[in-house]
mmCIF file of C-alpha atoms in Angstrom:
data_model
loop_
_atom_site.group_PDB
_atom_site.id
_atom_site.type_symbol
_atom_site.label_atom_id
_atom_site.label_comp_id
_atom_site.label_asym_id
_atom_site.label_seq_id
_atom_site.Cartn_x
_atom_site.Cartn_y
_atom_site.Cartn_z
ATOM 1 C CA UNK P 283 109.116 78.483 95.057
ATOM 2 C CA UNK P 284 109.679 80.058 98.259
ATOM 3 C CA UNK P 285 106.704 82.173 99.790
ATOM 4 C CA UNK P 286 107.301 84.305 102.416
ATOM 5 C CA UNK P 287 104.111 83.783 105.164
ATOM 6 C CA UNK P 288 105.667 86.487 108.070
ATOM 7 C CA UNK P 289 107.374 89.749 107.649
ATOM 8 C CA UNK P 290 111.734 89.065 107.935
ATOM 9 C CA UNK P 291 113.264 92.018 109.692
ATOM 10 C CA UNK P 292 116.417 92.095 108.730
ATOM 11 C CA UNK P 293 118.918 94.743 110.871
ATOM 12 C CA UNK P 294 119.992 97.381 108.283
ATOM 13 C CA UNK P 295 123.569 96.776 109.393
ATOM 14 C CA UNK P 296 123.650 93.156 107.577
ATOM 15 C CA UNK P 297 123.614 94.922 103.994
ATOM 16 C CA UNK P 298 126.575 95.724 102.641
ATOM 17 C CA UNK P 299 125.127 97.554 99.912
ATOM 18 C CA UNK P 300 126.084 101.357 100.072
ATOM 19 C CA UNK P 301 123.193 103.098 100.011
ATOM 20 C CA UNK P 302 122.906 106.965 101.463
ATOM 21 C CA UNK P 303 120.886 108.528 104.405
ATOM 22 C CA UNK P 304 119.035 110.474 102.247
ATOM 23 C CA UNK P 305 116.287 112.784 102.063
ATOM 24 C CA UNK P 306 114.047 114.173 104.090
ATOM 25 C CA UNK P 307 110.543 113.895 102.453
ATOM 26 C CA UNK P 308 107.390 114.615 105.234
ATOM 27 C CA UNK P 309 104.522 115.577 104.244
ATOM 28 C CA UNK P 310 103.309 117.150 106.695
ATOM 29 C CA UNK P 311 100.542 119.442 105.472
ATOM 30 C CA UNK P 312 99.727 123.471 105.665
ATOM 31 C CA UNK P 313 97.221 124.153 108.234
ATOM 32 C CA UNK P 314 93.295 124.195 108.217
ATOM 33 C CA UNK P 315 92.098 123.987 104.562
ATOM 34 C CA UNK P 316 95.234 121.451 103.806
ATOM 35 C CA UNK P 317 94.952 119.322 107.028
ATOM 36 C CA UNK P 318 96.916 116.205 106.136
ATOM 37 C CA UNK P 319 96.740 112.746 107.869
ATOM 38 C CA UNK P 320 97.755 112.274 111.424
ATOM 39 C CA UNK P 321 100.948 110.019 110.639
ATOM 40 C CA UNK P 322 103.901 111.438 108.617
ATOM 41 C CA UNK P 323 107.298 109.746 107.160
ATOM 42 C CA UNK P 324 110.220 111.746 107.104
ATOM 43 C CA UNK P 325 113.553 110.627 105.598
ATOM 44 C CA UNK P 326 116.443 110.982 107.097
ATOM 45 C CA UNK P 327 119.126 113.640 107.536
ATOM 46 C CA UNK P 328 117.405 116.893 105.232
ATOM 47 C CA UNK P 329 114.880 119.615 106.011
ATOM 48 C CA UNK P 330 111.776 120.683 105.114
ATOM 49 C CA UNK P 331 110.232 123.819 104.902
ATOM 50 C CA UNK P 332 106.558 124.505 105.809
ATOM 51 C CA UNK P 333 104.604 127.818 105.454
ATOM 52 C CA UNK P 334 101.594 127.450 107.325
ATOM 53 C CA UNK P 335 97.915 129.663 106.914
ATOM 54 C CA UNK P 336 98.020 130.768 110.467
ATOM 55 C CA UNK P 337 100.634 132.234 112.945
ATOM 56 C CA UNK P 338 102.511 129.139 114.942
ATOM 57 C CA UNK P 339 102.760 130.000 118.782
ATOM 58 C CA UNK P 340 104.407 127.047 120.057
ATOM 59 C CA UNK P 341 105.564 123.709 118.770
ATOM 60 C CA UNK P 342 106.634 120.773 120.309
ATOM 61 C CA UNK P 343 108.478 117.341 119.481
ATOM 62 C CA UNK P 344 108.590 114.656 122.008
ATOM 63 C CA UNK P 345 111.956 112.808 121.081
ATOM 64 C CA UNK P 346 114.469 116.319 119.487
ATOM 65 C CA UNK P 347 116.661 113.264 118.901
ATOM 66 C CA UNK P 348 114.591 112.052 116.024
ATOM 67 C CA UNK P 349 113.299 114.920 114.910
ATOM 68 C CA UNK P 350 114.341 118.561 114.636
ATOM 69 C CA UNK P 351 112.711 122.017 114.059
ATOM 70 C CA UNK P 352 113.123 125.692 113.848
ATOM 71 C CA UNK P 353 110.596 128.385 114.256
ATOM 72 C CA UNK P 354 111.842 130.469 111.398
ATOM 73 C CA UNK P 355 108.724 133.261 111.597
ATOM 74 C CA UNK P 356 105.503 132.706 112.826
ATOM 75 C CA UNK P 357 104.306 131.110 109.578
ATOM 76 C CA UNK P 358 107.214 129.052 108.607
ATOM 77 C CA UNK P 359 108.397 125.878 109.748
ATOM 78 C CA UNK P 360 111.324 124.127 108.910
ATOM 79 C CA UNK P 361 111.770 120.590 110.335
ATOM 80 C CA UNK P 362 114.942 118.224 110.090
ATOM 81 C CA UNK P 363 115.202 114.414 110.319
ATOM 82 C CA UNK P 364 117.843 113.517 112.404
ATOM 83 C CA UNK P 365 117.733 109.986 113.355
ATOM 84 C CA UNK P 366 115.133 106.873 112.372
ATOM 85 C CA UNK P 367 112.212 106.607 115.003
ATOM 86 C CA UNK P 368 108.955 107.695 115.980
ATOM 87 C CA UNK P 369 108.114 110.803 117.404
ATOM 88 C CA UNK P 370 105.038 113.163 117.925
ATOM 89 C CA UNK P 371 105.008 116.849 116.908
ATOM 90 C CA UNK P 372 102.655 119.343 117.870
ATOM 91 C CA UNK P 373 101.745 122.350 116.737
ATOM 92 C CA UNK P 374 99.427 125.392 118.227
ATOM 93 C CA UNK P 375 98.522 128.115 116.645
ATOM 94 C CA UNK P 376 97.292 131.972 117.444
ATOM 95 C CA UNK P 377 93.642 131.129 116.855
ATOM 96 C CA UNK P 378 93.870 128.840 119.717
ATOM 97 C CA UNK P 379 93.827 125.613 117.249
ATOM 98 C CA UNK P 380 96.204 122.515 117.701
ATOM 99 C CA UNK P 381 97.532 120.395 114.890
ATOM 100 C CA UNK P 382 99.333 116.771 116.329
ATOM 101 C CA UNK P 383 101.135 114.552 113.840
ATOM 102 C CA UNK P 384 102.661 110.745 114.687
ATOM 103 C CA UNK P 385 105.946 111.151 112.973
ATOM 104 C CA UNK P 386 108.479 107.769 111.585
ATOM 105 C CA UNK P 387 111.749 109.503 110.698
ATOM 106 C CA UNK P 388 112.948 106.660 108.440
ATOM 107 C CA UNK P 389 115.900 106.057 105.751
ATOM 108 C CA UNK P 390 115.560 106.911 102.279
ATOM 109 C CA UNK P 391 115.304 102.855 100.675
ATOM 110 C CA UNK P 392 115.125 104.204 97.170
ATOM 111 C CA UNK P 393 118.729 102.519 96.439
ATOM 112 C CA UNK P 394 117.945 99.744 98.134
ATOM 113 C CA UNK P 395 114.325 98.852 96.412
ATOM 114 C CA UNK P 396 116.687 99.923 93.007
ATOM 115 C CA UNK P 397 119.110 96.956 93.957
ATOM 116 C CA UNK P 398 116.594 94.729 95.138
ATOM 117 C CA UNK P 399 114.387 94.847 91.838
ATOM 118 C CA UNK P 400 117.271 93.821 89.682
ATOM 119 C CA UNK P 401 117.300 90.506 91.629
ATOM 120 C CA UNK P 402 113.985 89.777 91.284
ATOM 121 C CA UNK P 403 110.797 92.357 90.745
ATOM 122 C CA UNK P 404 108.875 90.989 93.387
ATOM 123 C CA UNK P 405 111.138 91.812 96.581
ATOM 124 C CA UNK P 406 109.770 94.667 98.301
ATOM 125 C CA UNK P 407 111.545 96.603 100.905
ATOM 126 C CA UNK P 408 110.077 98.269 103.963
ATOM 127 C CA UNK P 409 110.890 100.038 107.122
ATOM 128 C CA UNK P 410 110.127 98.624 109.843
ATOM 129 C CA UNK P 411 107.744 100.547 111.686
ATOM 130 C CA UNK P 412 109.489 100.186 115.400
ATOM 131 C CA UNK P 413 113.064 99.964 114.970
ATOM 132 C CA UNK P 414 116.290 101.104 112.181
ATOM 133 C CA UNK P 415 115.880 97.921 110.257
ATOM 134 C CA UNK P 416 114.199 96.987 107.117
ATOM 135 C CA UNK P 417 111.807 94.569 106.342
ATOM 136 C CA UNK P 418 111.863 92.297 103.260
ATOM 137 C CA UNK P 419 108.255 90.482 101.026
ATOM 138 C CA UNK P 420 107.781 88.836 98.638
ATOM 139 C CA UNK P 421 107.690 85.697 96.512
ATOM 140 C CA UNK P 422 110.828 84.460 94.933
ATOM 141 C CA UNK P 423 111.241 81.082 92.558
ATOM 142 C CA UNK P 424 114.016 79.395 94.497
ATOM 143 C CA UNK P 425 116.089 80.568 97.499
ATOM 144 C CA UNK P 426 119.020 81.564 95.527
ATOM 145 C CA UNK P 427 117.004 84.962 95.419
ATOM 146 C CA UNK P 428 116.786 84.871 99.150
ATOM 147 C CA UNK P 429 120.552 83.960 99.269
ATOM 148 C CA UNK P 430 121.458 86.906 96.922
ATOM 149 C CA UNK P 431 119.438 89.215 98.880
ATOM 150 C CA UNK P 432 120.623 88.329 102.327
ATOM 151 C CA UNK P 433 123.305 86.425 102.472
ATOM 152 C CA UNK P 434 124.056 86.302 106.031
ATOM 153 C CA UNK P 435 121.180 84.939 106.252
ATOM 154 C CA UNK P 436 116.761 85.796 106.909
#
């Protein structure tokens, strides 16, 4: 049996498995009443739209690399993922409030976690949380599971 005791960040770039950059997926929530947490995930490469309870007067991301957004009226906000990382957005609005999310634009792993299960049930696949790669848990029987799910190596 081989037991995994530390997290194996693996580059995304040693899969060969196709898998798409996918959807974008934040949650970030509607103001006041529907105050969500502080730190969002966003997938990769789609937008979002948000209506919000009170007029937005100014917003601002702190990497426009990572993540995107247009002001499309003062109550609508719609946000694009445009490359994995970690960002902050912030958001003030006319009654002199401020909203600030931590946001991880990440890619959409779905495919992956499908491919993954069919080799064995209890491989789980991650982001990592400071860099594009992915992170792989999990116990497997025998290390022909680890061989079939990386073969280039953990």
């Amino acid at each position: 049996m081989v037991r995994a005791t530390q997290s194996d960040v693996v580059p995304s770039l040693t899969f060969r498995t196709a898998w798409p950059l996918a959807w974008l997926a934040l949650g970030l929530a509607a103001h006041a009443q529907d105050a969500g947490p502080a730190a969002q995930q966003v997938l990769h490469g789609q937008h979002l739209r948000r209506v919000f309870s009170q007029p937005i007067v100014r917003v601002a991301v702190a990497d426009e690399a990572v993540l995107g957004f247009e002001l499309i009226h003062d109550r609508e906000l719609l946000l694009l993922g445009r490359a994995p990382g970690r960002t902050s957005l912030v958001l003030w609005f006319r009654d002199g409030s401020v909203t600030e999310w931590q946001v991880a634009v990440q890619r959409d792993l779905s495919l992956l976690r499908a491919v993954l299960a069919e080799i064995h049930p209890a491989i789980r696949v991650e982001s990592a949380p400071d860099r594009d790669a992915v992170v792989l848990r999990g116990t497997v029987p025998d290390l022909s599971y680890a061989r079939a799910v990386a073969p280039g190596g953990l």
